[in-house]
XYZ file of C-alpha atoms in Angstrom:
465
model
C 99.461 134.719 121.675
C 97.737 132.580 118.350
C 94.154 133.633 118.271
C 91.129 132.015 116.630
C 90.114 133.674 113.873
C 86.020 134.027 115.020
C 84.904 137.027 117.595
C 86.870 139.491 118.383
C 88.091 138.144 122.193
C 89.675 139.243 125.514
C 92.665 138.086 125.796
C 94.018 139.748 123.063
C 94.471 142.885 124.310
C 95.718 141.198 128.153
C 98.720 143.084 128.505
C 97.612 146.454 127.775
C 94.422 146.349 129.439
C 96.060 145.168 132.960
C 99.251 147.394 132.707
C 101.399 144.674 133.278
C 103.023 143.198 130.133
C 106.962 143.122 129.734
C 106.847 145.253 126.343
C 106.544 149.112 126.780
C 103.131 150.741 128.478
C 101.373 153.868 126.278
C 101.414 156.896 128.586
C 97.521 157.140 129.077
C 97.562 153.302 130.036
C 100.573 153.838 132.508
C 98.902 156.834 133.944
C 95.208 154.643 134.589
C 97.407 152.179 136.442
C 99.490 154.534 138.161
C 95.725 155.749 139.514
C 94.277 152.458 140.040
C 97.712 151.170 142.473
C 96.332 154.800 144.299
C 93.183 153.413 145.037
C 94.062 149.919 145.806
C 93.643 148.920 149.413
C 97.132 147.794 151.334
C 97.660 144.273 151.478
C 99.032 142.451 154.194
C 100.976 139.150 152.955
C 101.671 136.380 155.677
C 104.680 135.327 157.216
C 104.702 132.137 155.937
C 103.961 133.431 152.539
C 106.601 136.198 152.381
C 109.677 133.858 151.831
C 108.343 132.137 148.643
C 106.966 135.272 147.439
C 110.595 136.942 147.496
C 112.529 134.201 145.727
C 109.580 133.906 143.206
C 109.877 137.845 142.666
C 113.434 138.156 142.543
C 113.765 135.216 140.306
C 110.808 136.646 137.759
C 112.574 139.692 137.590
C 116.222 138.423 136.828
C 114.879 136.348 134.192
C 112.773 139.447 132.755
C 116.678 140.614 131.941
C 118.066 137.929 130.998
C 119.537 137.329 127.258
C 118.310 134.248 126.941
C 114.781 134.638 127.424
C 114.752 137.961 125.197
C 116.201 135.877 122.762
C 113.251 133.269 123.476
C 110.810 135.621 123.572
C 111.699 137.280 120.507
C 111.282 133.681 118.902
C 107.832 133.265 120.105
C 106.915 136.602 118.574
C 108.382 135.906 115.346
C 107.173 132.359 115.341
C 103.430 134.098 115.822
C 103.804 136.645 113.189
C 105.169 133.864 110.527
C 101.463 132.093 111.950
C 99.508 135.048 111.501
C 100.826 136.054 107.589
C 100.823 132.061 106.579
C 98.149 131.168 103.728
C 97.103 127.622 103.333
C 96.475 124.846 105.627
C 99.988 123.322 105.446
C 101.764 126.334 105.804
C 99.405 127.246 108.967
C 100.044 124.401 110.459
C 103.384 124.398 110.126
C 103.466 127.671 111.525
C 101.584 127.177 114.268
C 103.957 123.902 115.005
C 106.524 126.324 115.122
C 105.123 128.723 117.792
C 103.967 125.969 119.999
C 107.726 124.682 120.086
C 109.053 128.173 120.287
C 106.752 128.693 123.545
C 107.696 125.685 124.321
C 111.247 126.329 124.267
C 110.389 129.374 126.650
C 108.916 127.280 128.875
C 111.767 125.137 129.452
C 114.129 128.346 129.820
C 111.731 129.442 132.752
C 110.676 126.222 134.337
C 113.213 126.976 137.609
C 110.579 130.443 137.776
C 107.502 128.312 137.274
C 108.573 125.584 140.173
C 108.944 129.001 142.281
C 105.870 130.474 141.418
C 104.103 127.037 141.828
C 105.887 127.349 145.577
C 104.442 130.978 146.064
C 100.852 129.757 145.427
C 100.988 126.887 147.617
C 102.098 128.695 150.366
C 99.210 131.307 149.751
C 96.818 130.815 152.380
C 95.015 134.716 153.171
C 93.329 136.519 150.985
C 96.297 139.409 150.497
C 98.519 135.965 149.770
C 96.157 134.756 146.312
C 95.924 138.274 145.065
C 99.629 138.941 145.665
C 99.935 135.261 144.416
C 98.037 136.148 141.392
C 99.827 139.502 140.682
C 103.191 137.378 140.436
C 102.046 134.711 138.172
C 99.984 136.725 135.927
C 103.518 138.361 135.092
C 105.472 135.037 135.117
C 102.463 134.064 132.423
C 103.386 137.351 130.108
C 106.525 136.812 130.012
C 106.268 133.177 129.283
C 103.734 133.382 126.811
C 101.614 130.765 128.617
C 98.339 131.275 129.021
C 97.522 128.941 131.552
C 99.983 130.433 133.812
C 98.210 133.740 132.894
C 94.753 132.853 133.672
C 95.872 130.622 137.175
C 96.989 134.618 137.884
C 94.276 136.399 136.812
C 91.855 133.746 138.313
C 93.720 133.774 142.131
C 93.225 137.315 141.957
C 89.461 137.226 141.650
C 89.414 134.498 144.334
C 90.771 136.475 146.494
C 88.425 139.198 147.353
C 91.024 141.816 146.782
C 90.019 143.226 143.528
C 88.363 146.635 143.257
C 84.732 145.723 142.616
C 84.242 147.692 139.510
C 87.235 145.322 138.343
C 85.480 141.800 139.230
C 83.740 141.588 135.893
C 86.484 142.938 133.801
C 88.984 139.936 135.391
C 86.472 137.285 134.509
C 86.425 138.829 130.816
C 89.882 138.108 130.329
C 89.705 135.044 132.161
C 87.226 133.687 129.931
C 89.111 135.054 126.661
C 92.510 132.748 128.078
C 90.038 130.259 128.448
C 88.398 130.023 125.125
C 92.093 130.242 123.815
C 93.130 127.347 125.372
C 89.473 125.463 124.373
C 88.642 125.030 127.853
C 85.310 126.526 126.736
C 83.176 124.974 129.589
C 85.125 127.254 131.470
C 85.132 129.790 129.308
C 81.541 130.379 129.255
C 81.671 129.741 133.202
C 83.810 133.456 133.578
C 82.251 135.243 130.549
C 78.769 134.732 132.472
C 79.889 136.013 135.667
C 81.363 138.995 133.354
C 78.244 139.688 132.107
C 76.073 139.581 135.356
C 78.769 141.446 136.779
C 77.707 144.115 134.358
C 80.640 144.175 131.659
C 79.986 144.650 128.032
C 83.042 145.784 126.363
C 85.124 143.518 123.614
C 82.456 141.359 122.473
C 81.811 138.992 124.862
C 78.535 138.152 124.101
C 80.056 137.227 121.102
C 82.229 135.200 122.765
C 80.293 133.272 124.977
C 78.074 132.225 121.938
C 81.471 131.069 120.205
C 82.099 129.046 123.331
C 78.861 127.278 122.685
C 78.936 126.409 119.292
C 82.272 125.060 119.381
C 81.321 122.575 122.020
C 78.830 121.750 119.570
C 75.654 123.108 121.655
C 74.379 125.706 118.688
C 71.010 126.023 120.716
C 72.685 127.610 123.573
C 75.006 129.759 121.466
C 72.119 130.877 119.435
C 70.216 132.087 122.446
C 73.031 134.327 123.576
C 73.902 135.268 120.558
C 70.213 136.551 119.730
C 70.195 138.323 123.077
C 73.302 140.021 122.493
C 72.038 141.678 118.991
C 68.849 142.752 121.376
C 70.814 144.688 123.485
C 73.009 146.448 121.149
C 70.237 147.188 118.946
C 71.084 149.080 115.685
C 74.897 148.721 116.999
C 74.564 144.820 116.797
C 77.783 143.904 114.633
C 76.612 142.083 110.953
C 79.257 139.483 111.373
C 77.458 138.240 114.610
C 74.045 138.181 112.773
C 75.506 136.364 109.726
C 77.420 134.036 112.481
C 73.778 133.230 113.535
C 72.519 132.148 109.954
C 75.547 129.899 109.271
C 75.625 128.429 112.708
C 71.379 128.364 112.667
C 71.367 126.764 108.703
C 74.084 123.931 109.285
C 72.002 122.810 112.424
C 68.783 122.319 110.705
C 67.142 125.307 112.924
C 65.190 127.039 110.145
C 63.126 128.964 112.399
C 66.225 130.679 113.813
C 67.709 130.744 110.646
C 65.063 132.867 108.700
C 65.036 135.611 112.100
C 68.739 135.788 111.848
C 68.520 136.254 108.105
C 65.578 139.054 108.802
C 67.565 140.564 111.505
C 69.893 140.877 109.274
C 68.501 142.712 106.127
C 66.848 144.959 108.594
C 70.097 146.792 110.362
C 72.322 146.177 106.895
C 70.108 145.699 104.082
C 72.729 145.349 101.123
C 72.247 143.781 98.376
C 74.392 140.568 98.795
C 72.649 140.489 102.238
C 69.009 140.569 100.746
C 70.704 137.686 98.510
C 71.566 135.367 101.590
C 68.501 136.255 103.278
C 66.106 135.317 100.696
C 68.418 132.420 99.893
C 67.984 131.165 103.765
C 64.427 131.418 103.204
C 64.283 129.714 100.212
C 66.375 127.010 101.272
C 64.712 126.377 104.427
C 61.280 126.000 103.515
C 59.541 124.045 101.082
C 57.615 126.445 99.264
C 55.420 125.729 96.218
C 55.435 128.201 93.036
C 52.658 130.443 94.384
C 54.926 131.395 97.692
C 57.812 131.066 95.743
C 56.944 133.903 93.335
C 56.440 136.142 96.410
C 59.730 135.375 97.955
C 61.549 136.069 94.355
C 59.521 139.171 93.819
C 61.393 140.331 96.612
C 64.713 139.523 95.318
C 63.504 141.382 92.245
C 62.712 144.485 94.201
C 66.121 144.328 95.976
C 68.035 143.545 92.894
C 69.762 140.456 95.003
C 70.086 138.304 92.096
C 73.138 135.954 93.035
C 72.644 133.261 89.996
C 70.911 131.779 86.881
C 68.875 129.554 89.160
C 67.054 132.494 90.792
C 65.691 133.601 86.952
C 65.057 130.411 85.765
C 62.606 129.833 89.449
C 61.294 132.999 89.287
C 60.102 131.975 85.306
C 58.661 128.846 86.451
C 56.643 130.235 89.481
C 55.597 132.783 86.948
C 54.871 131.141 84.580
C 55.071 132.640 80.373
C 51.384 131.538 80.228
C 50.090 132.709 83.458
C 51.739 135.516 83.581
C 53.639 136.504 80.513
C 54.535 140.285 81.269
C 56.181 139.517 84.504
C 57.461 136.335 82.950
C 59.011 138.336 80.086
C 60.638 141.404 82.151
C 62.534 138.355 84.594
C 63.421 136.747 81.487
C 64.931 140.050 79.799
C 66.824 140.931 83.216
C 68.464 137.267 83.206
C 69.525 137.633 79.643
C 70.914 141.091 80.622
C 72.727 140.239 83.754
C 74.380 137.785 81.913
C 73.336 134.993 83.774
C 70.887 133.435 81.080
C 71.728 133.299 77.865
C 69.207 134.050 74.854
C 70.552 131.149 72.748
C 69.426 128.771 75.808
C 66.497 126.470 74.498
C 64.717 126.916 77.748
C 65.028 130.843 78.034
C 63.996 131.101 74.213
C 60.977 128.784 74.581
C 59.832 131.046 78.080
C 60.776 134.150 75.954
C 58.632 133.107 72.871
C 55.821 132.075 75.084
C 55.273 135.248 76.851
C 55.995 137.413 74.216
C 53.270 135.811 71.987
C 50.268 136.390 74.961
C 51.046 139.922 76.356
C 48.876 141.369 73.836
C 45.666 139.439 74.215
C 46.555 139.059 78.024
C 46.432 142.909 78.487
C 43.351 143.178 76.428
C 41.643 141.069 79.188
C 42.474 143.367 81.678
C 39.512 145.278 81.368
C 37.254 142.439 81.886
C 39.210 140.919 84.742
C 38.972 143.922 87.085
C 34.647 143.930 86.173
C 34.281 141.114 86.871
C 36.034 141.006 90.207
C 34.199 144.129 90.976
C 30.714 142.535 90.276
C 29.022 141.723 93.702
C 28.761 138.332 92.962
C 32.818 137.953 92.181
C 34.211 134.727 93.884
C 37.456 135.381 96.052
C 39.210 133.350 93.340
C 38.189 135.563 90.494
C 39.202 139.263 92.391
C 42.605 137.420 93.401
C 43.422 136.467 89.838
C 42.473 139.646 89.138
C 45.021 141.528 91.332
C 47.394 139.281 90.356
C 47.656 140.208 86.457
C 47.455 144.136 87.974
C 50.121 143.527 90.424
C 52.533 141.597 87.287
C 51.768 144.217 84.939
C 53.250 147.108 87.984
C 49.649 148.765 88.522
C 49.452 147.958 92.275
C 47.069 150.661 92.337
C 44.463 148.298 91.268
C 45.896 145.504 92.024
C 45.570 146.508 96.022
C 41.933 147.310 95.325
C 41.503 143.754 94.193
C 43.216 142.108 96.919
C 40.987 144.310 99.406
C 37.564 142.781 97.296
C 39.230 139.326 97.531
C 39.325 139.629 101.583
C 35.947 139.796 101.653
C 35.025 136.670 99.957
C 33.945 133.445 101.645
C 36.773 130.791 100.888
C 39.545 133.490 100.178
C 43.361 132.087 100.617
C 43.839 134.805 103.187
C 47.839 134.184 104.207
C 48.347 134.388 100.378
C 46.128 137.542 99.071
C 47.286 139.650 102.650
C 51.266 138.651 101.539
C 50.422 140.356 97.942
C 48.354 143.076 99.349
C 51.329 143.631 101.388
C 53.598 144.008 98.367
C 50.883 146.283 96.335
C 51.910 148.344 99.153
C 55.196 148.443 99.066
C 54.969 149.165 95.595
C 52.564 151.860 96.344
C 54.930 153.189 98.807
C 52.966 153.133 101.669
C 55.198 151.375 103.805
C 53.590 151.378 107.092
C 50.729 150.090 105.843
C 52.343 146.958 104.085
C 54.480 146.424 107.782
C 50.299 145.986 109.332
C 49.561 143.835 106.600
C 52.458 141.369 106.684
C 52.115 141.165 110.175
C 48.370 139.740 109.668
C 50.417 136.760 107.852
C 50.468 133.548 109.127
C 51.474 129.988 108.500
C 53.630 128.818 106.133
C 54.291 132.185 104.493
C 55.379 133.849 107.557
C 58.991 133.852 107.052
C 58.468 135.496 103.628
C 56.360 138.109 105.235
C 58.822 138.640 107.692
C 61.522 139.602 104.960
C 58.504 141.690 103.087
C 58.105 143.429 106.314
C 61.984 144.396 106.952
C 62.381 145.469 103.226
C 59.121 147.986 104.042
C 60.563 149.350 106.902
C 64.059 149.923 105.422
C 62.435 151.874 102.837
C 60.155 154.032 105.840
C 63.703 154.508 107.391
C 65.547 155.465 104.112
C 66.403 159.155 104.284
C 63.999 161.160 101.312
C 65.768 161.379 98.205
């Protein structure tokens, strides 16, 4: 069968998984069935039912041998493999025109089976009729290629009341894979949430059912299963389904769920390009002014996620060459290093110039800063500024001590001297003490704490070196 290209899905692995596929059987999955048709209870088929059933069965399997539909079949595989290999949207859809008329052309070889099979079912009244019912069209649907015919099989059984009950769940898995295949996702998500009550977790079907959302276009749904599938699995939560969540969260205008996907996300894989799309997500969903800014790119500094010249160049400007021209300077220096500014630029040599020609007499001030924010009769502005030419010139040392005075001020910008506090600490490398203070960080700089917080506790968690 063609599948999507998204989550990994159920119905790929049908055949295997049921023991019932024309192809060949490994040995250990032969053996598990041979053990399962053991267990299964004896069934009972009507009288009225047993005359269909026969000419349905003995028709299935003369087909199953016939040249013809080998030759068909062998079509439909090729036509899916030329589908799978194709690059480009002409050739893919050319390719997939093929397989369609190739299954197709199956189909028409094995419509005198079908009109039998249809027979079967409608003479399935009892319980041991449907799952019989189902056993005989779920193979007609293998060797057919046609999902629909699968999943009608598949589905009977179920209705029936004839399945093992540790195998209820497992059914509605597939059922909801062949559904999602054939974009019936309403129904779809109907049997993938009966698999998951009924317990099953395998194949990534909460993955699934959160595809089934967003491509009926209902992202707030999807999102909510998709978050609650990363809670259960934890650390094991796969990083494609997390970045599936910031794509799916961004292009709806959810920034909320955006920014915890993109924190979810550097905190179980925190890579450098992923620190990149995090902070980018961040940045792109908020409208921060330079102050937060600076504390968001300080980050990106810290996780060397650099992705472009625009990150320098708004780092600079939050900076600042005459505010602060040491920090101002080093960002400049890595740009021109990384490659992605260039010293002959007008701009970078005028930011260059500037903070070059003020480090000296802004280090000599240093001294005075720090008494006078120490003085009991400092403002909260004055210790703030204060920390923040320690914490640009890498002393976060003093700068935390600072930040500490300026909490204790009447009128202090709390969110703001708590966020760089927070990264003193980081700096400092006492990580569980930054994770408490970016917690105590609220309003509009609580997404950037958030990804402060996550890059703390990835360094508690990093083995010593």
């Amino acid at each position: 069968m063609v599948r999507a290209p998204l989550f990994a899905r159920t119905a790929m692995g049908l055949a295997l998984a049921l023991g019932v596929a024309a192809g060949g059987l490994s040995a250990p999955v032969m053996a598990k069935e041979k053990e399962k048709k053991a267990e299964a209870p004896k069934l009972a088929p009507s009288k009225a039912f047993i005359a269909p059933y026969t000419a349905a069965k003995a028709a299935l399997d003369a087909a199953s041998k016939r040249a013809d539909v080998t030759e068909a079949r062998n079509k439909v595989t090729a036509a899916e493999n030329a589908y799978r290999s194709a690059n480009g949207k002409k050739a893919r859809d050319e390719s997939r025109a093929a397989y369609d008329a190739s299954v197709a052309a199956l189909s028409a070889l094995l419509a005198p089976e079908i009109d039998l099979s249809d027979k079967a079912f409608a003479a399935a009244t009892t319980p041991d009729d449907k799952f019989i019912a189902g056993q005989l069209g779920f193979s007609l649907g293998q060797l057919a290629f046609d999902k629909l015919l699968q999943r009608r099989g598949l589905q009977s059984m179920v209705d029936s009341g004839k399945l093992p009950p540790g195998d209820v769940a497992k059914f509605n898995y597939y059922i909801g894979g062949l559904s999602y295949d054939l974009k019936e996702y309403p129904a779809a998500r109907t049997a993938l949430q009966a698999a998951i009550a009924g317990g099953y977790t395998e194949g990534n079907i909460d993955g699934t059912l959160a595809d089934a959302y967003f491509n009926d276009n209902l992202p707030a749904d999807g999102l909510k299963v998709l978050q609650a599938g990363i809670e259960k699995r934890g650390a094991a939560a796969p990083e494609d389904w997390i970045r599936k969540g910031i794509v799916v969260a961004y292009k709806s205008k959810m920034p909320d769920q955006a920014v915890g996907f993109s924190t979810k996300l550097v905190q179980l894989y925190p890579t450098q390009e992923n620190w990149s799309l995090a902070i980018a997500v961040v940045r792109d969903s908020s409208k921060f002014q330079n102050q937060e800014n600076i504390d968001l790119l300080r980050l990106m500094l810290r996780t060397n996620s650099w992705s472009e010249a625009r990150d320098y160049f708004e780092y600079i400007q939050a900076a600042d060459p005459r505010r602060l021209p040491g920090e101002s300077l080093k960002v400049v220096n890595l740009g021109i290093a990384s490659g992605k500014l260039q010293a002959s630029d007008p701009s970078v040599a005028d930011a260059k110039s500037i903070a070059a020609g003020r480090i000296t007499a802004d280090k000599a001030s240093l001294v005075g800063l720090e008494r006078d924010a120490r003085a009991p009769a400092a403002t909260a502005a004055t210790a703030m500024a204060a920390g923040d030419a320690f914490l640009s010139y890498d002393d976060p040392a003093k700068a935390a001590e600072l930040y500490a005075i300026a909490l204790t001020k009447p009128g202090v910008d709390t969110p703001r001297v708590l966020t760089r506090l927070g990264i003193a600490q980081v700096d400092l490398g006492k990580f569980a003490d930054a994770e408490a203070t970016f917690a105590k960080v609220t309003g509009a700089r609580t997404p950037i704490a958030q990804l402060w917080s996550a890059y703390a506790k990835s360094k508690l968690a990093a083995p010593a070196q």
